[in-house]
Tab-separated table of N, CA and C in Angstrom:
chain	number	residue	atom	x	y	z
A	1	MET	N	18.166	26.641	37.296
A	1	MET	CA	16.755	26.287	37.368
A	1	MET	C	15.940	27.093	36.363
A	2	GLU	N	16.414	28.259	35.968
A	2	GLU	CA	15.699	29.107	35.019
A	2	GLU	C	15.484	28.398	33.683
A	3	ALA	N	16.496	27.709	33.197
A	3	ALA	CA	16.390	27.003	31.919
A	3	ALA	C	15.355	25.884	32.003
A	4	GLU	N	15.382	25.140	33.089
A	4	GLU	CA	14.415	24.050	33.252
A	4	GLU	C	12.988	24.575	33.269
A	5	ASP	N	12.769	25.662	33.969
A	5	ASP	CA	11.429	26.259	34.020
A	5	ASP	C	10.994	26.754	32.646
A	6	ALA	N	11.917	27.384	31.913
A	6	ALA	CA	11.590	27.884	30.572
A	6	ALA	C	11.239	26.727	29.635
A	7	VAL	N	11.988	25.640	29.725
A	7	VAL	CA	11.703	24.474	28.877
A	7	VAL	C	10.364	23.859	29.271
A	8	ARG	N	10.113	23.728	30.545
A	8	ARG	CA	8.846	23.155	31.015
A	8	ARG	C	7.662	24.001	30.543
A	9	GLN	N	7.779	25.309	30.669
A	9	GLN	CA	6.699	26.196	30.226
A	9	GLN	C	6.514	26.123	28.710
A	10	ALA	N	7.617	26.077	27.977
A	10	ALA	CA	7.523	25.971	26.517
A	10	ALA	C	6.883	24.653	26.117
A	11	TYR	N	7.244	23.586	26.800
A	11	TYR	CA	6.672	22.271	26.498
A	11	TYR	C	5.158	22.302	26.688
A	12	GLU	N	4.729	22.833	27.814
A	12	GLU	CA	3.295	22.898	28.098
A	12	GLU	C	2.559	23.791	27.098
A	13	ALA	N	3.198	24.862	26.671
A	13	ALA	CA	2.540	25.825	25.785
A	13	ALA	C	2.546	25.398	24.316
A	14	TYR	N	3.620	24.749	23.852
A	14	TYR	CA	3.807	24.568	22.410
A	14	TYR	C	3.799	23.129	21.923
A	15	TYR	N	3.945	22.163	22.797
A	15	TYR	CA	4.116	20.780	22.358
A	15	TYR	C	3.021	20.316	21.394
A	16	ARG	N	1.773	20.446	21.783
A	16	ARG	CA	0.665	19.934	20.956
A	16	ARG	C	0.627	20.608	19.583
A	17	ARG	N	0.793	21.923	19.553
A	17	ARG	CA	0.782	22.642	18.274
A	17	ARG	C	1.937	22.198	17.386
A	18	LEU	N	3.112	22.046	17.980
A	18	LEU	CA	4.271	21.632	17.183
A	18	LEU	C	4.084	20.230	16.623
A	19	VAL	N	3.548	19.321	17.424
A	19	VAL	CA	3.302	17.958	16.935
A	19	VAL	C	2.305	17.997	15.781
A	20	THR	N	1.253	18.785	15.902
A	20	THR	CA	0.262	18.903	14.827
A	20	THR	C	0.910	19.424	13.558
A	21	GLN	N	1.759	20.419	13.688
A	21	GLN	CA	2.412	20.999	12.519
A	21	GLN	C	3.357	20.004	11.860
A	22	VAL	N	4.176	19.340	12.640
A	22	VAL	CA	5.121	18.370	12.076
A	22	VAL	C	4.367	17.166	11.526
A	23	PHE	N	3.275	16.765	12.166
A	23	PHE	CA	2.451	15.673	11.649
A	23	PHE	C	1.930	16.018	10.256
A	24	GLY	N	1.532	17.271	10.073
A	24	GLY	CA	1.092	17.699	8.748
A	24	GLY	C	2.192	17.573	7.709
A	25	LEU	N	3.421	17.728	8.129
A	25	LEU	CA	4.547	17.617	7.201
A	25	LEU	C	4.923	16.175	6.906
A	26	VAL	N	4.977	15.353	7.946
A	26	VAL	CA	5.506	14.000	7.756
A	26	VAL	C	4.424	12.942	7.622
A	27	GLY	N	3.211	13.224	8.079
A	27	GLY	CA	2.116	12.275	7.926
A	27	GLY	C	2.183	11.067	8.837
A	28	ASP	N	3.012	11.124	9.865
A	28	ASP	CA	3.172	9.999	10.787
A	28	ASP	C	3.230	10.580	12.195
A	29	LEU	N	2.251	10.220	13.026
A	29	LEU	CA	2.146	10.806	14.357
A	29	LEU	C	3.371	10.487	15.215
A	30	ALA	N	3.808	9.249	15.206
A	30	ALA	CA	4.970	8.878	16.028
A	30	ALA	C	6.215	9.639	15.568
A	31	GLU	N	6.377	9.770	14.268
A	31	GLU	CA	7.519	10.496	13.716
A	31	GLU	C	7.455	11.970	14.113
A	32	ALA	N	6.261	12.545	14.087
A	32	ALA	CA	6.087	13.945	14.480
A	32	ALA	C	6.413	14.138	15.958
A	33	GLU	N	5.908	13.243	16.794
A	33	GLU	CA	6.198	13.330	18.219
A	33	GLU	C	7.697	13.191	18.477
A	34	ASP	N	8.346	12.262	17.783
A	34	ASP	CA	9.788	12.082	17.950
A	34	ASP	C	10.557	13.332	17.552
A	35	ALA	N	10.163	13.965	16.453
A	35	ALA	CA	10.860	15.176	15.997
A	35	ALA	C	10.713	16.303	17.012
A	36	VAL	N	9.527	16.458	17.565
A	36	VAL	CA	9.306	17.512	18.554
A	36	VAL	C	10.049	17.190	19.852
A	37	HIS	N	10.023	15.918	20.246
A	37	HIS	CA	10.785	15.535	21.442
A	37	HIS	C	12.273	15.812	21.250
A	38	GLU	N	12.777	15.508	20.068
A	38	GLU	CA	14.188	15.772	19.771
A	38	GLU	C	14.478	17.273	19.837
A	39	ALA	N	13.556	18.105	19.375
A	39	ALA	CA	13.743	19.555	19.459
A	39	ALA	C	13.856	19.991	20.924
A	40	PHE	N	12.996	19.445	21.769
A	40	PHE	CA	13.072	19.785	23.188
A	40	PHE	C	14.344	19.211	23.816
A	41	ALA	N	14.784	18.054	23.373
A	41	ALA	CA	16.039	17.484	23.876
A	41	ALA	C	17.216	18.389	23.530
A	42	ARG	N	17.178	18.991	22.367
A	42	ARG	CA	18.236	19.928	21.975
A	42	ARG	C	18.243	21.154	22.878
A	43	VAL	N	17.060	21.599	23.285
A	43	VAL	CA	16.975	22.736	24.200
A	43	VAL	C	17.610	22.365	25.541
A	44	VAL	N	17.282	21.188	26.043
A	44	VAL	CA	17.811	20.759	27.333
A	44	VAL	C	19.332	20.616	27.255
A	45	ALA	N	19.829	20.095	26.135
A	45	ALA	CA	21.265	19.892	25.978
A	45	ALA	C	22.025	21.207	25.847
A	46	SER	N	21.405	22.195	25.228
A	46	SER	CA	22.070	23.477	24.996
A	46	SER	C	21.040	24.605	25.069
A	47	PRO	N	20.697	25.024	26.273
A	47	PRO	CA	19.598	25.980	26.436
A	47	PRO	C	19.926	27.431	26.097
A	48	ARG	N	21.197	27.783	25.954
A	48	ARG	CA	21.545	29.193	25.777
A	48	ARG	C	20.861	29.842	24.583
A	49	SER	N	20.975	29.221	23.398
A	49	SER	CA	20.390	29.855	22.210
A	49	SER	C	18.871	29.906	22.311
A	50	PHE	N	18.277	28.892	22.927
A	50	PHE	CA	16.830	28.886	23.118
A	50	PHE	C	16.416	30.027	24.048
A	51	LEU	N	17.140	30.197	25.147
A	51	LEU	CA	16.790	31.244	26.111
A	51	LEU	C	16.979	32.641	25.536
A	52	ARG	N	17.891	32.798	24.571
A	52	ARG	CA	18.123	34.099	23.932
A	52	ARG	C	17.174	34.355	22.768
A	53	ALA	N	16.440	33.351	22.331
A	53	ALA	CA	15.574	33.491	21.157
A	53	ALA	C	14.453	34.497	21.425
A	54	ASP	N	14.163	35.306	20.412
A	54	ASP	CA	13.068	36.268	20.523
A	54	ASP	C	11.715	35.569	20.547
A	55	ASP	N	11.621	34.452	19.832
A	55	ASP	CA	10.370	33.714	19.706
A	55	ASP	C	10.657	32.243	19.983
A	56	ALA	N	10.347	31.809	21.203
A	56	ALA	CA	10.659	30.441	21.629
A	56	ALA	C	9.946	29.407	20.758
A	57	GLU	N	8.692	29.670	20.419
A	57	GLU	CA	7.955	28.702	19.605
A	57	GLU	C	8.596	28.565	18.230
A	58	ARG	N	9.002	29.664	17.629
A	58	ARG	CA	9.663	29.602	16.324
A	58	ARG	C	10.970	28.816	16.426
A	59	TRP	N	11.739	29.057	17.474
A	59	TRP	CA	12.999	28.339	17.673
A	59	TRP	C	12.738	26.842	17.714
A	60	LEU	N	11.739	26.443	18.493
A	60	LEU	CA	11.397	25.018	18.603
A	60	LEU	C	10.875	24.470	17.279
A	61	ARG	N	10.060	25.265	16.568
A	61	ARG	CA	9.516	24.825	15.292
A	61	ARG	C	10.645	24.565	14.294
A	62	VAL	N	11.595	25.493	14.226
A	62	VAL	CA	12.721	25.326	13.306
A	62	VAL	C	13.522	24.078	13.680
A	63	ALA	N	13.760	23.888	14.980
A	63	ALA	CA	14.496	22.701	15.419
A	63	ALA	C	13.746	21.423	15.051
A	64	ALA	N	12.437	21.402	15.286
A	64	ALA	CA	11.642	20.211	14.948
A	64	ALA	C	11.614	19.979	13.438
A	65	LEU	N	11.501	21.049	12.660
A	65	LEU	CA	11.525	20.910	11.199
A	65	LEU	C	12.872	20.369	10.731
A	66	ASN	N	13.943	20.842	11.336
A	66	ASN	CA	15.265	20.340	10.963
A	66	ASN	C	15.401	18.848	11.272
A	67	VAL	N	14.883	18.431	12.410
A	67	VAL	CA	14.909	17.006	12.764
A	67	VAL	C	14.098	16.217	11.741
A	68	ALA	N	12.900	16.713	11.413
A	68	ALA	CA	12.045	16.017	10.448
A	68	ALA	C	12.716	15.939	9.077
A	69	ARG	N	13.371	17.017	8.663
A	69	ARG	CA	14.066	17.021	7.368
A	69	ARG	C	15.199	16.004	7.356
A	70	THR	N	15.953	15.936	8.429
A	70	THR	CA	17.059	14.984	8.515
A	70	THR	C	16.536	13.557	8.430
A	71	ARG	N	15.464	13.283	9.138
A	71	ARG	CA	14.880	11.941	9.090
A	71	ARG	C	14.323	11.635	7.700
A	72	TYR	N	13.761	12.663	7.066
A	72	TYR	CA	13.246	12.481	5.708
A	72	TYR	C	14.377	12.059	4.771
A	73	ARG	N	15.499	12.726	4.866
A	73	ARG	CA	16.646	12.377	4.011
A	73	ARG	C	17.125	10.966	4.287
A	74	ARG	N	17.117	10.568	5.540
A	74	ARG	CA	17.578	9.226	5.908
A	74	ARG	C	16.632	8.135	5.432
A	75	ARG	N	15.350	8.474	5.316
A	75	ARG	CA	14.370	7.486	4.840
A	75	ARG	C	14.334	7.379	3.323
A	76	TRP	N	15.039	8.213	2.637
A	76	TRP	CA	14.968	8.282	1.186
A	76	TRP	C	15.207	6.914	0.543
A	77	LEU	N	16.234	6.209	0.965
A	77	LEU	CA	16.539	4.909	0.375
A	77	LEU	C	15.408	3.915	0.629
A	78	PHE	N	14.895	3.892	1.849
A	78	PHE	CA	13.798	2.974	2.151
A	78	PHE	C	12.579	3.278	1.286
A	79	ASP	N	12.232	4.544	1.158
A	79	ASP	CA	11.093	4.927	0.324
A	79	ASP	C	11.302	4.503	-1.125
A	80	ARG	N	12.516	4.613	-1.571
A	80	ARG	CA	12.828	4.189	-2.938
A	80	ARG	C	12.631	2.680	-3.099
A	81	LEU	N	13.020	1.923	-2.105
A	81	LEU	CA	12.819	0.477	-2.133
A	81	LEU	C	11.327	0.120	-2.121
A	82	VAL	N	10.547	0.872	-1.361
A	82	VAL	CA	9.100	0.640	-1.312
A	82	VAL	C	8.483	0.912	-2.675
A	83	ARG	N	8.862	2.033	-3.305
A	83	ARG	CA	8.302	2.381	-4.615
A	83	ARG	C	8.669	1.350	-5.676
A	84	SER	N	9.850	0.773	-5.548
A	84	SER	CA	10.271	-0.216	-6.538
A	84	SER	C	9.604	-1.567	-6.310
A	85	GLY	N	8.954	-1.737	-5.169
A	85	GLY	CA	8.259	-2.985	-4.887
A	85	GLY	C	9.127	-4.021	-4.196
A	86	ARG	N	10.351	-3.692	-3.881
A	86	ARG	CA	11.243	-4.656	-3.230
A	86	ARG	C	10.950	-4.807	-1.743
A	87	VAL	N	10.333	-3.789	-1.149
A	87	VAL	CA	9.982	-3.811	0.266
A	87	VAL	C	8.544	-3.342	0.386
A	88	GLU	N	7.768	-4.008	1.251
A	88	GLU	CA	6.379	-3.590	1.449
A	88	GLU	C	6.275	-2.809	2.758
A	89	ALA	N	5.761	-1.600	2.671
A	89	ALA	CA	5.601	-0.759	3.860
A	89	ALA	C	4.217	-0.958	4.450
A	90	THR	N	4.141	-0.915	5.748
A	90	THR	CA	2.835	-0.999	6.399
A	90	THR	C	2.302	0.408	6.570
A	91	PRO	N	1.005	0.616	6.378
A	91	PRO	CA	0.464	1.970	6.495
A	91	PRO	C	0.541	2.482	7.928
A	92	ALA	N	0.863	3.759	8.049
A	92	ALA	CA	0.898	4.393	9.366
A	92	ALA	C	-0.529	4.754	9.763
A	93	SER	N	-0.793	4.700	11.046
A	93	SER	CA	-2.126	5.065	11.492
A	93	SER	C	-2.014	6.035	12.654
A	94	ALA	N	-3.034	6.817	12.801
A	94	ALA	CA	-3.108	7.742	13.918
A	94	ALA	C	-4.461	7.545	14.583
A	95	PRO	N	-4.480	6.983	15.787
A	95	PRO	CA	-5.752	6.711	16.449
A	95	PRO	C	-6.550	7.990	16.666
A	96	GLY	N	-7.855	7.884	16.436
A	96	GLY	CA	-8.735	9.010	16.674
A	96	GLY	C	-8.689	10.090	15.612
A	97	VAL	N	-8.047	9.827	14.488
A	97	VAL	CA	-7.960	10.819	13.422
A	97	VAL	C	-9.046	10.510	12.394
A	98	SER	N	-9.767	11.546	11.978
A	98	SER	CA	-10.870	11.361	11.046
A	98	SER	C	-10.373	11.005	9.648
A	99	GLY	N	-11.267	10.459	8.850
A	99	GLY	CA	-10.934	10.122	7.471
A	99	GLY	C	-10.536	11.334	6.656
A	100	ASP	N	-11.172	12.470	6.917
A	100	ASP	CA	-10.808	13.696	6.209
A	100	ASP	C	-9.381	14.122	6.530
A	101	ARG	N	-9.007	14.003	7.784
A	101	ARG	CA	-7.649	14.380	8.178
A	101	ARG	C	-6.640	13.424	7.557
A	102	VAL	N	-6.966	12.135	7.512
A	102	VAL	CA	-6.077	11.160	6.883
A	102	VAL	C	-5.916	11.497	5.397
A	103	ALA	N	-7.011	11.861	4.734
A	103	ALA	CA	-6.949	12.230	3.317
A	103	ALA	C	-6.100	13.484	3.130
A	104	LEU	N	-6.250	14.446	4.026
A	104	LEU	CA	-5.460	15.668	3.932
A	104	LEU	C	-3.971	15.370	4.106
A	105	VAL	N	-3.636	14.564	5.104
A	105	VAL	CA	-2.225	14.230	5.333
A	105	VAL	C	-1.666	13.463	4.135
A	106	ALA	N	-2.459	12.553	3.581
A	106	ALA	CA	-1.999	11.821	2.398
A	106	ALA	C	-1.769	12.780	1.229
A	107	ALA	N	-2.654	13.755	1.066
A	107	ALA	CA	-2.485	14.738	-0.007
A	107	ALA	C	-1.267	15.616	0.261
A	108	LEU	N	-1.059	16.006	1.508
A	108	LEU	CA	0.110	16.813	1.852
A	108	LEU	C	1.408	16.060	1.553
A	109	ARG	N	1.410	14.757	1.799
A	109	ARG	CA	2.620	13.960	1.552
A	109	ARG	C	2.961	13.892	0.068
A	110	ARG	N	1.991	14.154	-0.775
A	110	ARG	CA	2.238	14.129	-2.219
A	110	ARG	C	2.886	15.422	-2.711
A	111	LEU	N	2.878	16.459	-1.878
A	111	LEU	CA	3.519	17.720	-2.249
A	111	LEU	C	5.034	17.598	-2.062
A	112	ALA	N	5.765	18.353	-2.834
A	112	ALA	CA	7.211	18.423	-2.647
A	112	ALA	C	7.475	18.992	-1.243
A	113	PRO	N	8.501	18.522	-0.555
A	113	PRO	CA	8.741	18.970	0.822
A	113	PRO	C	8.762	20.485	1.037
A	114	PRO	N	9.413	21.299	0.200
A	114	PRO	CA	9.375	22.748	0.460
A	114	PRO	C	7.965	23.333	0.373
A	115	THR	N	7.172	22.839	-0.557
A	115	THR	CA	5.795	23.309	-0.693
A	115	THR	C	4.969	22.849	0.503
A	116	ARG	N	5.152	21.597	0.908
A	116	ARG	CA	4.430	21.050	2.059
A	116	ARG	C	4.736	21.866	3.308
A	117	GLU	N	6.000	22.203	3.510
A	117	GLU	CA	6.372	22.993	4.683
A	117	GLU	C	5.645	24.327	4.701
A	118	ALA	N	5.613	25.010	3.589
A	118	ALA	CA	4.946	26.317	3.525
A	118	ALA	C	3.451	26.172	3.796
A	119	VAL	N	2.807	25.190	3.191
A	119	VAL	CA	1.361	24.990	3.372
A	119	VAL	C	1.032	24.651	4.821
A	120	VAL	N	1.778	23.745	5.408
A	120	VAL	CA	1.508	23.345	6.791
A	120	VAL	C	1.730	24.499	7.751
A	121	LEU	N	2.832	25.202	7.593
A	121	LEU	CA	3.107	26.305	8.509
A	121	LEU	C	2.081	27.429	8.385
A	122	HIS	N	1.632	27.687	7.161
A	122	HIS	CA	0.662	28.772	6.968
A	122	HIS	C	-0.746	28.345	7.376
A	123	HIS	N	-1.177	27.178	6.918
A	123	HIS	CA	-2.575	26.790	7.132
A	123	HIS	C	-2.817	25.992	8.407
A	124	LEU	N	-1.885	25.160	8.821
A	124	LEU	CA	-2.094	24.384	10.052
A	124	LEU	C	-1.531	25.098	11.279
A	125	ALA	N	-0.394	25.774	11.107
A	125	ALA	CA	0.206	26.485	12.236
A	125	ALA	C	-0.305	27.916	12.338
A	126	ASP	N	-1.081	28.358	11.362
A	126	ASP	CA	-1.634	29.712	11.340
A	126	ASP	C	-0.563	30.799	11.406
A	127	LEU	N	0.569	30.548	10.749
A	127	LEU	CA	1.607	31.571	10.675
A	127	LEU	C	1.324	32.468	9.477
A	128	SER	N	1.676	33.720	9.611
A	128	SER	CA	1.543	34.638	8.480
A	128	SER	C	2.593	34.271	7.434
A	129	VAL	N	2.435	34.791	6.242
A	129	VAL	CA	3.407	34.538	5.169
A	129	VAL	C	4.788	35.018	5.604
A	130	THR	N	4.845	36.153	6.269
A	130	THR	CA	6.115	36.686	6.749
A	130	THR	C	6.748	35.757	7.782
A	131	GLU	N	5.936	35.225	8.687
A	131	GLU	CA	6.454	34.293	9.699
A	131	GLU	C	6.932	32.993	9.074
A	132	VAL	N	6.209	32.505	8.066
A	132	VAL	CA	6.640	31.290	7.358
A	132	VAL	C	7.986	31.546	6.688
A	133	ALA	N	8.113	32.693	6.037
A	133	ALA	CA	9.370	33.033	5.365
A	133	ALA	C	10.519	33.081	6.370
A	134	ALA	N	10.285	33.672	7.521
A	134	ALA	CA	11.331	33.752	8.545
A	134	ALA	C	11.679	32.368	9.086
A	135	THR	N	10.675	31.536	9.287
A	135	THR	CA	10.908	30.186	9.807
A	135	THR	C	11.713	29.347	8.826
A	136	LEU	N	11.373	29.447	7.543
A	136	LEU	CA	12.036	28.637	6.525
A	136	LEU	C	13.299	29.281	5.969
A	137	GLY	N	13.501	30.560	6.268
A	137	GLY	CA	14.681	31.254	5.767
A	137	GLY	C	14.644	31.502	4.271
A	138	VAL	N	13.450	31.808	3.756
A	138	VAL	CA	13.288	32.088	2.321
A	138	VAL	C	12.553	33.419	2.161
A	139	PRO	N	12.615	34.032	0.964
A	139	PRO	CA	11.890	35.288	0.744
A	139	PRO	C	10.363	35.099	0.805
A	140	VAL	N	9.665	36.169	1.126
A	140	VAL	CA	8.202	36.152	1.202
A	140	VAL	C	7.605	35.716	-0.140
A	141	GLY	N	8.166	36.190	-1.247
A	141	GLY	CA	7.660	35.813	-2.568
A	141	GLY	C	7.751	34.323	-2.820
A	142	THR	N	8.789	33.687	-2.315
A	142	THR	CA	8.941	32.238	-2.454
A	142	THR	C	7.831	31.523	-1.695
A	143	VAL	N	7.537	32.003	-0.496
A	143	VAL	CA	6.461	31.406	0.301
A	143	VAL	C	5.133	31.554	-0.430
A	144	LYS	N	4.857	32.730	-0.971
A	144	LYS	CA	3.599	32.953	-1.690
A	144	LYS	C	3.482	32.019	-2.888
A	145	ALA	N	4.580	31.835	-3.616
A	145	ALA	CA	4.556	30.945	-4.775
A	145	ALA	C	4.317	29.501	-4.337
A	146	ARG	N	4.977	29.081	-3.269
A	146	ARG	CA	4.786	27.714	-2.765
A	146	ARG	C	3.357	27.499	-2.292
A	147	LEU	N	2.791	28.498	-1.635
A	147	LEU	CA	1.406	28.384	-1.166
A	147	LEU	C	0.443	28.263	-2.347
A	148	ALA	N	0.649	29.061	-3.376
A	148	ALA	CA	-0.235	29.005	-4.544
A	148	ALA	C	-0.143	27.633	-5.213
A	149	ARG	N	1.084	27.146	-5.411
A	149	ARG	CA	1.251	25.815	-6.018
A	149	ARG	C	0.672	24.729	-5.130
A	150	GLY	N	0.899	24.856	-3.835
A	150	GLY	CA	0.400	23.855	-2.893
A	150	GLY	C	-1.110	23.796	-2.856
A	151	ARG	N	-1.763	24.952	-2.833
A	151	ARG	CA	-3.231	24.977	-2.820
A	151	ARG	C	-3.802	24.362	-4.098
A	152	ALA	N	-3.201	24.704	-5.233
A	152	ALA	CA	-3.679	24.156	-6.502
A	152	ALA	C	-3.517	22.635	-6.536
A	153	ALA	N	-2.366	22.156	-6.078
A	153	ALA	CA	-2.126	20.713	-6.073
A	153	ALA	C	-3.069	20.012	-5.101
A	154	LEU	N	-3.270	20.582	-3.913
A	154	LEU	CA	-4.175	19.971	-2.938
A	154	LEU	C	-5.605	19.926	-3.455
A	155	ALA	N	-6.025	20.970	-4.145
A	155	ALA	CA	-7.370	20.968	-4.715
A	155	ALA	C	-7.528	19.805	-5.684
A	156	THR	N	-6.500	19.557	-6.465
A	156	THR	CA	-6.528	18.434	-7.399
A	156	THR	C	-6.511	17.109	-6.648
A	157	PHE	N	-5.609	16.976	-5.684
A	157	PHE	CA	-5.460	15.724	-4.945
A	157	PHE	C	-6.703	15.370	-4.136
A	158	LEU	N	-7.392	16.382	-3.635
A	158	LEU	CA	-8.539	16.141	-2.754
A	158	LEU	C	-9.881	16.149	-3.479
A	159	SER	N	-9.869	16.352	-4.789
A	159	SER	CA	-11.124	16.324	-5.527
A	159	SER	C	-11.624	14.891	-5.612
A	160	ASP	N	-12.924	14.734	-5.814
A	160	ASP	CA	-13.523	13.403	-5.843
A	160	ASP	C	-13.001	12.536	-6.981
A	161	ASP	N	-12.566	13.139	-8.065
A	161	ASP	CA	-12.102	12.357	-9.202
A	161	ASP	C	-10.576	12.320	-9.297
A	162	ALA	N	-9.883	12.611	-8.175
A	162	ALA	CA	-8.416	12.573	-8.185
A	162	ALA	C	-7.934	11.133	-8.235
A	163	PRO	N	-6.865	10.859	-8.974
A	163	PRO	CA	-6.318	9.506	-8.990
A	163	PRO	C	-5.769	9.147	-7.616
A	164	ALA	N	-5.793	7.876	-7.272
A	164	ALA	CA	-5.367	7.422	-5.952
A	164	ALA	C	-3.880	7.646	-5.713
A	165	ALA	N	-3.079	7.529	-6.733
A	165	ALA	CA	-1.636	7.686	-6.543
A	165	ALA	C	-1.017	8.277	-7.795
A	166	MET	N	0.064	8.978	-7.610
A	166	MET	CA	0.799	9.536	-8.739
A	166	MET	C	1.741	8.466	-9.268
A	167	PRO	N	2.051	8.493	-10.557
A	167	PRO	CA	3.037	7.565	-11.072
A	167	PRO	C	4.371	7.793	-10.376
A	168	GLU	N	5.193	6.729	-10.315
A	168	GLU	CA	6.473	6.805	-9.624
A	168	GLU	C	7.298	7.970	-10.151
A	169	GLY	N	7.888	8.709	-9.207
A	169	GLY	CA	8.761	9.807	-9.581
A	169	GLY	C	8.064	11.124	-9.839
A	170	VAL	N	6.749	11.142	-9.919
A	170	VAL	CA	6.033	12.380	-10.208
A	170	VAL	C	5.680	13.051	-8.887
A	171	ARG	N	6.024	14.302	-8.775
A	171	ARG	CA	5.693	15.107	-7.594
A	171	ARG	C	5.149	16.434	-8.087
A	172	HIS	N	4.082	16.876	-7.465
A	172	HIS	CA	3.517	18.180	-7.794
A	172	HIS	C	4.077	19.240	-6.881
A	173	ALA	N	3.962	20.480	-7.354
A	173	ALA	CA	4.314	21.685	-6.593
A	173	ALA	C	5.750	21.615	-6.240
């Protein structure tokens, strides 16, 4: 019963924050919710490592990020088909989300995934640079460089005179 209680308490404490963080990475609310649910499903399936973790929220965040990364890799072919014009994608929507937030998520999606992860974890999850480095398993200097590139790219993407879309294959940061 101890594991069930720990999972229930973690769900109540961290679910909303984790969904917000993953949403910032993937730009799709349903996809973010699915990734976080999958992270909690992994805890239920194998609670030992979760119960031994020093930081339960970090453990869940890493699990959710791993799920999101795996799904990102699996969508690669579909995204390529969309860019080539062979398949038309329908825009994702998030009810009750402001236009500014939609613009921010769209700008975040234009960042390279490692840069996006650092920016979201630092600015949306309010993690310190050291915590971001520990979560992503990279040196602190790498996180700082990604944050600097990400901020510069976002400033460009979110400016009033920014182009609506990047040419195919071009990714910043």
